[in-house]
Coordinates of C-alpha atoms and ligand atoms in Angstrom, one line a residue:
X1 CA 212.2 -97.1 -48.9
X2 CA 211.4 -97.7 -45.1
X3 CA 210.8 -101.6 -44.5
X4 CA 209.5 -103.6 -41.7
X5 CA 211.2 -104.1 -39.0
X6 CA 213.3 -107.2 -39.3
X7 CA 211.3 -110.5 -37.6
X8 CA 207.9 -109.0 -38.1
X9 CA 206.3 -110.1 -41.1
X10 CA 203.5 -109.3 -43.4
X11 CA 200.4 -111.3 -44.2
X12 CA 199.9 -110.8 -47.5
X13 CA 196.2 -111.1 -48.9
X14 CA 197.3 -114.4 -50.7
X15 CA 198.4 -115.5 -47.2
X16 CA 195.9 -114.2 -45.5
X17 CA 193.0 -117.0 -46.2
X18 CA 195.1 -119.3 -45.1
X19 CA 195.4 -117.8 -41.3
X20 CA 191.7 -116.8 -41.7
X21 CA 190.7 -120.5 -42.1
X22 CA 193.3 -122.0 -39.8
X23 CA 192.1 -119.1 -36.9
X24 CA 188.1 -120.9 -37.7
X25 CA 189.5 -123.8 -37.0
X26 CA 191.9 -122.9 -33.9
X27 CA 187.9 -121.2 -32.7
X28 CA 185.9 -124.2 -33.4
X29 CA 188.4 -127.0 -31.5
X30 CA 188.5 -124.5 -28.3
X31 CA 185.2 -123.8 -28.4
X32 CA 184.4 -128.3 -28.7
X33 CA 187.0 -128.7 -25.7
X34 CA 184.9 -125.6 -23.5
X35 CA 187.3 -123.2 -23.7
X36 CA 186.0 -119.6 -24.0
X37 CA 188.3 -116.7 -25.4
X38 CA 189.9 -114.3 -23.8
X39 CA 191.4 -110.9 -25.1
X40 CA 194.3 -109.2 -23.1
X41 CA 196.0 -105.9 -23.9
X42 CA 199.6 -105.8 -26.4
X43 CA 201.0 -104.2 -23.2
X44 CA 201.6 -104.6 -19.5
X45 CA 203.5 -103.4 -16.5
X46 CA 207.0 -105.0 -16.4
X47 CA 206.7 -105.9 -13.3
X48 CA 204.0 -108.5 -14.3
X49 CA 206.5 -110.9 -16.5
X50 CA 209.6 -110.0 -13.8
X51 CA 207.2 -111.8 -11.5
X52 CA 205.3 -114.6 -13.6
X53 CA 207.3 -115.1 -16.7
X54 CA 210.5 -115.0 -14.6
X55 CA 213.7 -112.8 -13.9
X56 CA 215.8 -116.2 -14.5
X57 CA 214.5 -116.8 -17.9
X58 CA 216.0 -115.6 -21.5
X59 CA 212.7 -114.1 -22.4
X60 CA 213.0 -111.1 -19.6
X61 CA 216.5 -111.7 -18.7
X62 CA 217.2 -110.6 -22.8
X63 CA 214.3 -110.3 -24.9
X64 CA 211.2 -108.5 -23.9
X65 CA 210.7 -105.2 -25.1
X66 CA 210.6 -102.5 -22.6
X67 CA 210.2 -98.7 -22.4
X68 CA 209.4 -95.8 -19.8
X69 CA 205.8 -94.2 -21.1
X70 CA 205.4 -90.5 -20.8
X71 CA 204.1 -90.9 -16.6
X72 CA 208.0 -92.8 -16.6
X73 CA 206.4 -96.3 -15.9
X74 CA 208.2 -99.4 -17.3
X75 CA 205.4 -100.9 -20.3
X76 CA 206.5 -104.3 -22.0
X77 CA 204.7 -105.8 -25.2
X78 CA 203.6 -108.8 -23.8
X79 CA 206.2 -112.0 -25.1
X80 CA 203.6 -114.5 -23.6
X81 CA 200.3 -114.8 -22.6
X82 CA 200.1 -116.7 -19.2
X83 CA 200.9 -113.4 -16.8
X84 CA 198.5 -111.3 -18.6
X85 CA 195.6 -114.5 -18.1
X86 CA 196.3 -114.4 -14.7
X87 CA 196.5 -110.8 -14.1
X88 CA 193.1 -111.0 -15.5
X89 CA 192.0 -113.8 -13.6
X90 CA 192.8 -112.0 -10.1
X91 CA 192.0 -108.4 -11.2
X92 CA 188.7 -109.2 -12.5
X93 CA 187.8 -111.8 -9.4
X94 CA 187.0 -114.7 -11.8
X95 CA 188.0 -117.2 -9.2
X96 CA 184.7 -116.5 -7.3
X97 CA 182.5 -116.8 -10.3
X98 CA 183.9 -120.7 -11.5
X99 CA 185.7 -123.2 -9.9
X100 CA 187.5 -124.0 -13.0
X101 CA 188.2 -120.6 -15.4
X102 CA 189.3 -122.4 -19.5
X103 CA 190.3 -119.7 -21.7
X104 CA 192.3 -119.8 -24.5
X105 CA 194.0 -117.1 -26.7
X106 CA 194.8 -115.7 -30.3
X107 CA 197.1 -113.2 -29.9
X108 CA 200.6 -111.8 -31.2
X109 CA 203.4 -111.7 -28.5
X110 CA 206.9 -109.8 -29.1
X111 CA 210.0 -111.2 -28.5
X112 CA 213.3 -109.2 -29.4
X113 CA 214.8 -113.2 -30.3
X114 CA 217.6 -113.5 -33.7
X115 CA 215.2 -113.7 -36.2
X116 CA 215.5 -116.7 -38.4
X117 CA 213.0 -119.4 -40.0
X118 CA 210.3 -120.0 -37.4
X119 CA 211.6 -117.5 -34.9
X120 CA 210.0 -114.2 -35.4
X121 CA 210.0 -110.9 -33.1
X122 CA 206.1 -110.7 -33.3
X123 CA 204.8 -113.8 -33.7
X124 CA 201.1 -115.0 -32.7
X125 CA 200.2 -117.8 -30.3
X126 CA 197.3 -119.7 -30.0
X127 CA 197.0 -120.3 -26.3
X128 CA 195.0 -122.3 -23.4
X129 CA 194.7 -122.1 -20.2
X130 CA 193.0 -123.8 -17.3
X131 CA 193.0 -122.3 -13.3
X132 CA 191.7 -123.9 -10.6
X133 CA 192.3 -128.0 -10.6
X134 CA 195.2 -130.0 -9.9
X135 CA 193.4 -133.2 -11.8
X136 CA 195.6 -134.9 -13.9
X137 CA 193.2 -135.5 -16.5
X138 CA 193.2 -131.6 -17.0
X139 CA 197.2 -132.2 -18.0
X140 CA 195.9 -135.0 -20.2
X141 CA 193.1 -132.6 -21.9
X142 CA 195.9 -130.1 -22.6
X143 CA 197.7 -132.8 -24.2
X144 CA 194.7 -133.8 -26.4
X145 CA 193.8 -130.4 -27.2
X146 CA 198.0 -129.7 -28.4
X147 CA 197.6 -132.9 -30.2
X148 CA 194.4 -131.9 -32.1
X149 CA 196.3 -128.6 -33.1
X150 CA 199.1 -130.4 -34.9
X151 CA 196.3 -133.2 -36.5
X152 CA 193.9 -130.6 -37.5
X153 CA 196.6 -128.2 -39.4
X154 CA 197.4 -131.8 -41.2
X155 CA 200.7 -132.2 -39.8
X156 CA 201.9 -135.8 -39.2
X157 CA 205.8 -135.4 -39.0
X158 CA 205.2 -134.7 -34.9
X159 CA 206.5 -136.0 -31.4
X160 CA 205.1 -135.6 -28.3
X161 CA 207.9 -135.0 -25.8
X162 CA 206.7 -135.1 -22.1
X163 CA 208.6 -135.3 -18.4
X164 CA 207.6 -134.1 -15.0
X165 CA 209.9 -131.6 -13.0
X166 CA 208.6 -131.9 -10.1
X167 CA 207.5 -129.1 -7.4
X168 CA 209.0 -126.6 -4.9
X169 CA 209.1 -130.2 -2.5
X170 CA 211.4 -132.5 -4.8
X171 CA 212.9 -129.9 -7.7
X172 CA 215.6 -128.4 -5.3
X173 CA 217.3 -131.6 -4.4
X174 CA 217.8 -132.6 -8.0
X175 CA 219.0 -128.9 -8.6
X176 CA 221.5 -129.6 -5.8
X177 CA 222.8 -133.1 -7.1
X178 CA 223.3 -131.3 -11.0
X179 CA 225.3 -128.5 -8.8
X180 CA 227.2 -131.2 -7.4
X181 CA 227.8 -133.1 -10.5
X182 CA 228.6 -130.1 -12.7
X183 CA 230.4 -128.1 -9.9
X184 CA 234.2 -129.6 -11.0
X185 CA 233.8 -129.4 -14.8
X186 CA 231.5 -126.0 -14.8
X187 CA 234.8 -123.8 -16.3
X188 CA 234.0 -126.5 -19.5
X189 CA 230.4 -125.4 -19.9
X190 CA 229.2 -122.6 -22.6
X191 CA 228.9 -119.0 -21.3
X192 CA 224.9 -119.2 -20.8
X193 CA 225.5 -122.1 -18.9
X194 CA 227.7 -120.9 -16.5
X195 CA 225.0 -118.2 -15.9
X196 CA 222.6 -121.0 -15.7
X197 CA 224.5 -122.8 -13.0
X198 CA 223.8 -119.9 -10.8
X199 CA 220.3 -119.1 -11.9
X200 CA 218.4 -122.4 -12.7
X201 CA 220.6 -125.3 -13.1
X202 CA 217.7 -127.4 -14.3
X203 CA 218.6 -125.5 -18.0
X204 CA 221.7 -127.2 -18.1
X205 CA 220.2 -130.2 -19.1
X206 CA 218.0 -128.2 -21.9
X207 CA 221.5 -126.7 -23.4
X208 CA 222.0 -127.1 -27.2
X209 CA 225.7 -127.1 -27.1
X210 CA 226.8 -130.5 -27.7
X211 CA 229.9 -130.7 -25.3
X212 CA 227.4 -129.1 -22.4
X213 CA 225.2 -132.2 -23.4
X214 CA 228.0 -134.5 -23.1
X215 CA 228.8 -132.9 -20.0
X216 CA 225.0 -133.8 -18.5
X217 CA 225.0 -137.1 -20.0
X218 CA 225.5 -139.0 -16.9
X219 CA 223.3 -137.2 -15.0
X220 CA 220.1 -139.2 -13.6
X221 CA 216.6 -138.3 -14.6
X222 CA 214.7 -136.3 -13.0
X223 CA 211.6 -138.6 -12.7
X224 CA 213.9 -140.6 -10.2
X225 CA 213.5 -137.5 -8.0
X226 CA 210.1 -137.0 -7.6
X227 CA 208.5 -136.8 -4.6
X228 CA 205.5 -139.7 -3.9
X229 CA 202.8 -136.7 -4.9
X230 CA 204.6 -135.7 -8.5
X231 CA 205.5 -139.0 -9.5
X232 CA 201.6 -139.7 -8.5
X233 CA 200.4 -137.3 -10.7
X234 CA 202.6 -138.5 -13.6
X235 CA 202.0 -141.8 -13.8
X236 CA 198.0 -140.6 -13.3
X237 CA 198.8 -138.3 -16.5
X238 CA 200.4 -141.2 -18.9
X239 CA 198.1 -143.4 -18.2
X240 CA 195.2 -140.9 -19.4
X241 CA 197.5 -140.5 -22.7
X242 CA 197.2 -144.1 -23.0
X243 CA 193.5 -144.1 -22.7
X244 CA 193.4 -141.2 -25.7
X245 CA 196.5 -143.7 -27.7
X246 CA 198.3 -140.7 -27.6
X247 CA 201.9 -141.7 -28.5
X248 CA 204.7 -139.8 -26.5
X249 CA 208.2 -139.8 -25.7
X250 CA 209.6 -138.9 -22.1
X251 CA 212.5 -136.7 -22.6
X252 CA 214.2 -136.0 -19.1
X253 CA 216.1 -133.3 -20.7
X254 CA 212.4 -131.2 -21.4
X255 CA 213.0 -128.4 -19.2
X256 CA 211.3 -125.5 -21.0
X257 CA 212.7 -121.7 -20.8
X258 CA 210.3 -120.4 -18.4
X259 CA 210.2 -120.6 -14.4
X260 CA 207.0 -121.2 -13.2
X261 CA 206.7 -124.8 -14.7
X262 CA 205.8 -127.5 -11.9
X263 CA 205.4 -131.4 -12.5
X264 CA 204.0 -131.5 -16.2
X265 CA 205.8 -130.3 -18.4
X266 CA 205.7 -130.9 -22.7
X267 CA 206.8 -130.1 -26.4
X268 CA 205.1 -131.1 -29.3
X269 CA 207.7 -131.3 -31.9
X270 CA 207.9 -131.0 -35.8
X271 CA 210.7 -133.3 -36.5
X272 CA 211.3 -131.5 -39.8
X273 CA 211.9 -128.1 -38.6
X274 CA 215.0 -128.3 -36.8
X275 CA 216.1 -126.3 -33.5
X276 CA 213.0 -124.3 -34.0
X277 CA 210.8 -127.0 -34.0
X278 CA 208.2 -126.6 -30.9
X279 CA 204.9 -126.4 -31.8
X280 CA 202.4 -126.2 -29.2
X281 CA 204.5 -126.1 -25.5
X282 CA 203.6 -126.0 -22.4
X283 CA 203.0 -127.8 -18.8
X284 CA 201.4 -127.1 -15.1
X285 CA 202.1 -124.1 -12.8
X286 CA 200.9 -124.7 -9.7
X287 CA 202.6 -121.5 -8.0
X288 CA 202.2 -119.3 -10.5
X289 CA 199.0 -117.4 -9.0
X290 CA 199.8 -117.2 -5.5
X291 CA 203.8 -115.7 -7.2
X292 CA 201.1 -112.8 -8.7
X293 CA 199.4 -112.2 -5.5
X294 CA 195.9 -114.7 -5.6
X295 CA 195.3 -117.6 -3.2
X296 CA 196.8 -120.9 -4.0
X297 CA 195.4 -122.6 -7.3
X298 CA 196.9 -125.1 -9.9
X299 CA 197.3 -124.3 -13.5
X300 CA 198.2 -125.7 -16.6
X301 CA 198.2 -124.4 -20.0
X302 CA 200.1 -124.7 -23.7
X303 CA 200.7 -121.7 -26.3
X304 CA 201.8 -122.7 -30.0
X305 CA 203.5 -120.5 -32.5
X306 CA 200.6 -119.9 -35.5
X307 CA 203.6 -118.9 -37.5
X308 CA 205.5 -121.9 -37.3
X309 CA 202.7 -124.1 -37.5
X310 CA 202.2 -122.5 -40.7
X311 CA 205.7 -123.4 -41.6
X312 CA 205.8 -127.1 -40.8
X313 CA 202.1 -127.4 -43.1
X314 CA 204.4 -126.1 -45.8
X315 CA 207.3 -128.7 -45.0
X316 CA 205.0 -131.4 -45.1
X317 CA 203.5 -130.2 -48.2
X318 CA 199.9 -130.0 -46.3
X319 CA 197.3 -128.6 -48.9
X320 CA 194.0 -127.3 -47.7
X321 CA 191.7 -126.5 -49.7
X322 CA 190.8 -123.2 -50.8
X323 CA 187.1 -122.3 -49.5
X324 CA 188.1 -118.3 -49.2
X325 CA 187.9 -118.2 -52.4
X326 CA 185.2 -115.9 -54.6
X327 CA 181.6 -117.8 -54.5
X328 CA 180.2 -116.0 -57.5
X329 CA 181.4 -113.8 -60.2
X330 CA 178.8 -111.2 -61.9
X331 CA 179.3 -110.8 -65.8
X332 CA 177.1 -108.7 -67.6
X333 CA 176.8 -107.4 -70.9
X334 CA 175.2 -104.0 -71.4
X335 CA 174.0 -100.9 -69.2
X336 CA 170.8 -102.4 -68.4
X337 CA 172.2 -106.1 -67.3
X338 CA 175.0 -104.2 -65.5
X339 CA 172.1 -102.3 -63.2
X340 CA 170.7 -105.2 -62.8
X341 CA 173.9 -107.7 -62.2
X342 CA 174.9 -104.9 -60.0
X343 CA 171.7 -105.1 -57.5
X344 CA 171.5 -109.0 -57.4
X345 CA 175.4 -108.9 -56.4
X346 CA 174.6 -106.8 -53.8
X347 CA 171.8 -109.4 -53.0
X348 CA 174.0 -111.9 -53.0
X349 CA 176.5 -110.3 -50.6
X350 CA 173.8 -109.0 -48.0
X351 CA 173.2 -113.1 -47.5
X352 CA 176.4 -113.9 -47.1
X353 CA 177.6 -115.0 -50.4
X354 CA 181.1 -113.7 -51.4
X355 CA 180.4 -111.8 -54.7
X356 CA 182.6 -110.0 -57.3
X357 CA 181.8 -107.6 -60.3
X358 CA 183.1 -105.8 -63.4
X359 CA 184.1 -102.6 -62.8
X360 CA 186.6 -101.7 -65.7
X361 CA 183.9 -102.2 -68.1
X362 CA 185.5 -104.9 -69.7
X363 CA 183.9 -107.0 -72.6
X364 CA 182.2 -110.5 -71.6
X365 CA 185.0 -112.4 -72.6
X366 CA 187.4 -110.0 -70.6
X367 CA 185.0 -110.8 -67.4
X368 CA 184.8 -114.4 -67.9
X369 CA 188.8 -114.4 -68.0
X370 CA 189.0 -112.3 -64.7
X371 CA 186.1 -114.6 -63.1
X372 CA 188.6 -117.6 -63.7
X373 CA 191.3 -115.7 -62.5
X374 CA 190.1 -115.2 -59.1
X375 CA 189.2 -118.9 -59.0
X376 CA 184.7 -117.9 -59.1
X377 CA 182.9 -121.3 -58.2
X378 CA 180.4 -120.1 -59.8
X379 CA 179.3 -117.3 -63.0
X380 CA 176.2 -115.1 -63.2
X381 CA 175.8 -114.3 -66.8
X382 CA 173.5 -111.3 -67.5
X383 CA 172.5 -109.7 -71.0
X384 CA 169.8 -108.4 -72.3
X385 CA 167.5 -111.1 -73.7
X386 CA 168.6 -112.9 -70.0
X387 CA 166.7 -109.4 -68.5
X388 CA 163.8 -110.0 -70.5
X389 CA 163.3 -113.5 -69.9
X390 CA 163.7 -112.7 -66.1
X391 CA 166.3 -115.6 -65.9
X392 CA 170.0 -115.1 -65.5
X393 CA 173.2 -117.8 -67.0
X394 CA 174.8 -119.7 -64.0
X395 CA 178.1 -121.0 -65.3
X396 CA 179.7 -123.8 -63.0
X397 CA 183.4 -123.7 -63.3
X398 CA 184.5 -126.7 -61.9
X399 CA 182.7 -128.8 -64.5
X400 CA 182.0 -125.7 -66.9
X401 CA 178.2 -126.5 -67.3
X402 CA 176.2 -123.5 -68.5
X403 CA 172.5 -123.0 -67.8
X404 CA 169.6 -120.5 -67.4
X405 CA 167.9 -120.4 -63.8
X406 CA 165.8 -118.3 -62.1
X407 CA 167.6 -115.5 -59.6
X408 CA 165.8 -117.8 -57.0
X409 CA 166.8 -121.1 -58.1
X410 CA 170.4 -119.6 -58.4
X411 CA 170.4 -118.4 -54.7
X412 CA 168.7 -121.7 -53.7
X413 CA 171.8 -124.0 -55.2
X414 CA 174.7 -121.4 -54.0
X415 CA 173.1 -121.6 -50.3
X416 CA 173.1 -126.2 -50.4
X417 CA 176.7 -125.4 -52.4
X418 CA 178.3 -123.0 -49.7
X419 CA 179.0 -124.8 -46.3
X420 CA 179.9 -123.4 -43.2
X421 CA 183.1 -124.9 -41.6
X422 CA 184.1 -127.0 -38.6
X423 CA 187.5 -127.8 -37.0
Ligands
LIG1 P1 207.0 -120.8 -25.1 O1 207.6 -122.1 -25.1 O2 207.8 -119.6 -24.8 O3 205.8 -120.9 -24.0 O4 206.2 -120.5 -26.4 C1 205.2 -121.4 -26.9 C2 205.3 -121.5 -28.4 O5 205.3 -120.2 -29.0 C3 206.6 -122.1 -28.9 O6 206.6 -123.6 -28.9 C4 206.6 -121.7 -30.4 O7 205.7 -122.5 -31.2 C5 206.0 -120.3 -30.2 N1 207.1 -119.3 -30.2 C6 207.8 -118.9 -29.1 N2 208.7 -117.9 -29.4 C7 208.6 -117.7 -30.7 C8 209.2 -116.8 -31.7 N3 210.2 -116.0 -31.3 N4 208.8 -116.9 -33.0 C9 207.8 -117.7 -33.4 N5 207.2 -118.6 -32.5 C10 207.5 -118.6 -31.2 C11 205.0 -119.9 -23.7 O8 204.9 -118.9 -24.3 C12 204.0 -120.2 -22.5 N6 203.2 -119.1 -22.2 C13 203.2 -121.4 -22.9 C14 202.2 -121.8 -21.8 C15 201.0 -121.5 -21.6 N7 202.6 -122.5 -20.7 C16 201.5 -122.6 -19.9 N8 200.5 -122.0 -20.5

């Protein structure tokens, strides 16, 4: 039997509520913090994450994937969504039309990454970015947005992990001095390292490997490096944090796998899931427009992992409830009820309501099994006496009251019952 391809996962309709409700909510929290959607293609130009994702990174040094289309032109599935945002941005002029462009993005990305527990080959990010201010209390909005993320999935078991690495002015003398310091024990570091020394030596510091980490311990922070602008807008940045009470922890080692970082840079952490535990990631990139060809103009943005968000709800044992579920449930005894259950479900689903019926012509007891089966809030009842009377049996099934109502007095308690939701 042919499978899916290992790392890409199904959602399954009992999954699928879930993502439905958490995608609502992912809407409604972008839409409270301004940020308007934007929809980019599955594929792109090579060239275009060469440029902006990097060539020194992992993700298109080892895991995009590529092909020749039929005209021969290199095509990769997109493995993030900043390039393609800014590829947008440029191509479509939107820099003349606002002076500050918020977007944000739900959208799968494909990574050719060892598949394991929260690392998936097409996985789905919820992503924002913002173009056009170097204001450090857009860095802090990021922050609060990432934040709301993890709070509004229900997750508590989370660290906000934050450091500066500076820009094109200070980064390349701290790159030097880790050179320098690593230079005599580099034939001890691990074989990505040693590449890393002659890439981006920066990564060193982010290394997994414990003896490379006890290599870097003595290494000084970063933040002592900064130049009088960076460390500026840092100390401008945590200081808005404390304004939100937004608790954090500076990790000098917070390097992040992708190039085009400058000065803010963070990880929001579930502490219970291990290696693969970043959540919503992300930081500034200053350069990373005028690198794809526009004028000059700060960014700063986050993406997290939907997938692995979903994963840390489960570790924590976060329960939401169940509002997908079926509003009303149509049981009716006899071919005249069952014309007539038939029309008012269709009634009920024209406004709105989520309405199911009998279609195996199964006896009223049979129905009334199936109704609590699919978890029904609520029971129509229809018979033939019910016809006559012009009323119909609303069964509630949370507190199993049963009483006869008038179609409109139905409809009337179903629409103060059934609430639309917010973040
Ligand atoms: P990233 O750190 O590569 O950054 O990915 C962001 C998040 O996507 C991760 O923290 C994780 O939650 C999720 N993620 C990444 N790879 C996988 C995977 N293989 N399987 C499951 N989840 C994964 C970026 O992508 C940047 N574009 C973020 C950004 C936006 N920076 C500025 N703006």
């Amino acid at each position: 039997m042919i499978q899916a391809i290992k790392g890409a996962k199904d959602i399954l309709p009992e999954e699928s509520s879930l993502w439905q409700r958490l995608e609502e909510k992912l809407r409604a929290l972008a839409r409270a913090y301004h940020y308007e959607e934007i929809r980019v293609p599955t594929f792109e130009e090579t060239e275009l994450f060469v440029k902006g994702t990097g060539e020194a990174t992992d993700i298109v040094g080892k895991e995009m994937y590529t092909f020749l289309d039929k005209g021969e032109r290199s095509i990769t599935l997109k493995p993030e969504g900043t390039p393609s945002v800014i590829r947008a941005y440029l191509e479509h002029g939107l820099a003349g039309k606002a002076p500050l462009f918020k977007v944000y993005y739900l959208e799968r990305m494909y990574r050719q990454e060892k598949p394991q527990a929260g690392r998936l080959r097409q996985f789905t990010q919820f992503g924002a970015e913002a173009l056009g201010s170097l204001d450090p209390a857009l860095d802090a909005e990021m922050l609060d947005l990432a934040w709301k993320v993890c709070e509004m999935a229900g997750l508590k078991q989370i660290e906000l992990r934050l450091s500066s690495i500076g820009c094109p002015n200070c980064r390349p003398s701290y790159k030097a001095m880790i050179k320098e310091k690593l230079l005599p024990k580099v034939g001890e570091l691990c074989g990505d390292c040693k590449e890393r020394m002659e890439k981006n030596p920066l990564r060193v510091l982010d290394c997994k490997v414990e003896h490379c980490r006890e290599l870097t311990q003595g290494i000084p922070s970063i933040l002592d490096y900064l130049c009088a602008e960076c460390a500026e807008h840092f100390a401008r940045v945590k200081a808005y944090l404390g304004e939100l009470g937004i608790p954090y922890l500076l990790d000098t080692r917070l390097v992040r796998g992708l190039d085009y970082y400058t000065k803010t840079v963070f990880e929001i952490i579930a502490t219970n899931l291990g290696s693969q535990g970043a959540l919503p990631a992300g930081g500034r990139y200053d350069g990373l427009v005028e690198t794809l060809g526009g004028k000059p103009t700060p960014g700063v943005g986050f993406a997290c992992g939907i997938e692995r968000l979903l994963l840390a709800m489960e570790k924590e044992g976060v329960v939401w409830k169940d509002d997908n579920r079926l509003e009303v449930f149509i049981a009716t005894l006899g071919e005249e009820a069952k014309k007539a259950g038939f029309k008012l479900g269709q009634e009920l689903r024209h406004q709105g309501f989520s309405c199911e019926m009998d279609f195996l012509s199964r006896s009223l007891k049979a129905q009334m099994r199936e109704a609590d089966r699919l978890k029904a809030r609520f029971v129509l009842i229809l018979g033939d006496e019910e016809i006559r009377k012009k009323v119909v049996v609303l069964r509630d099934m949370a507190t199993k009251e049963q009483r006869e109502v008038t179609r409109e007095a139905a409809i009337a308690i179903f629409t103060e019952h059934f609430v639309h939701i917010a973040y």
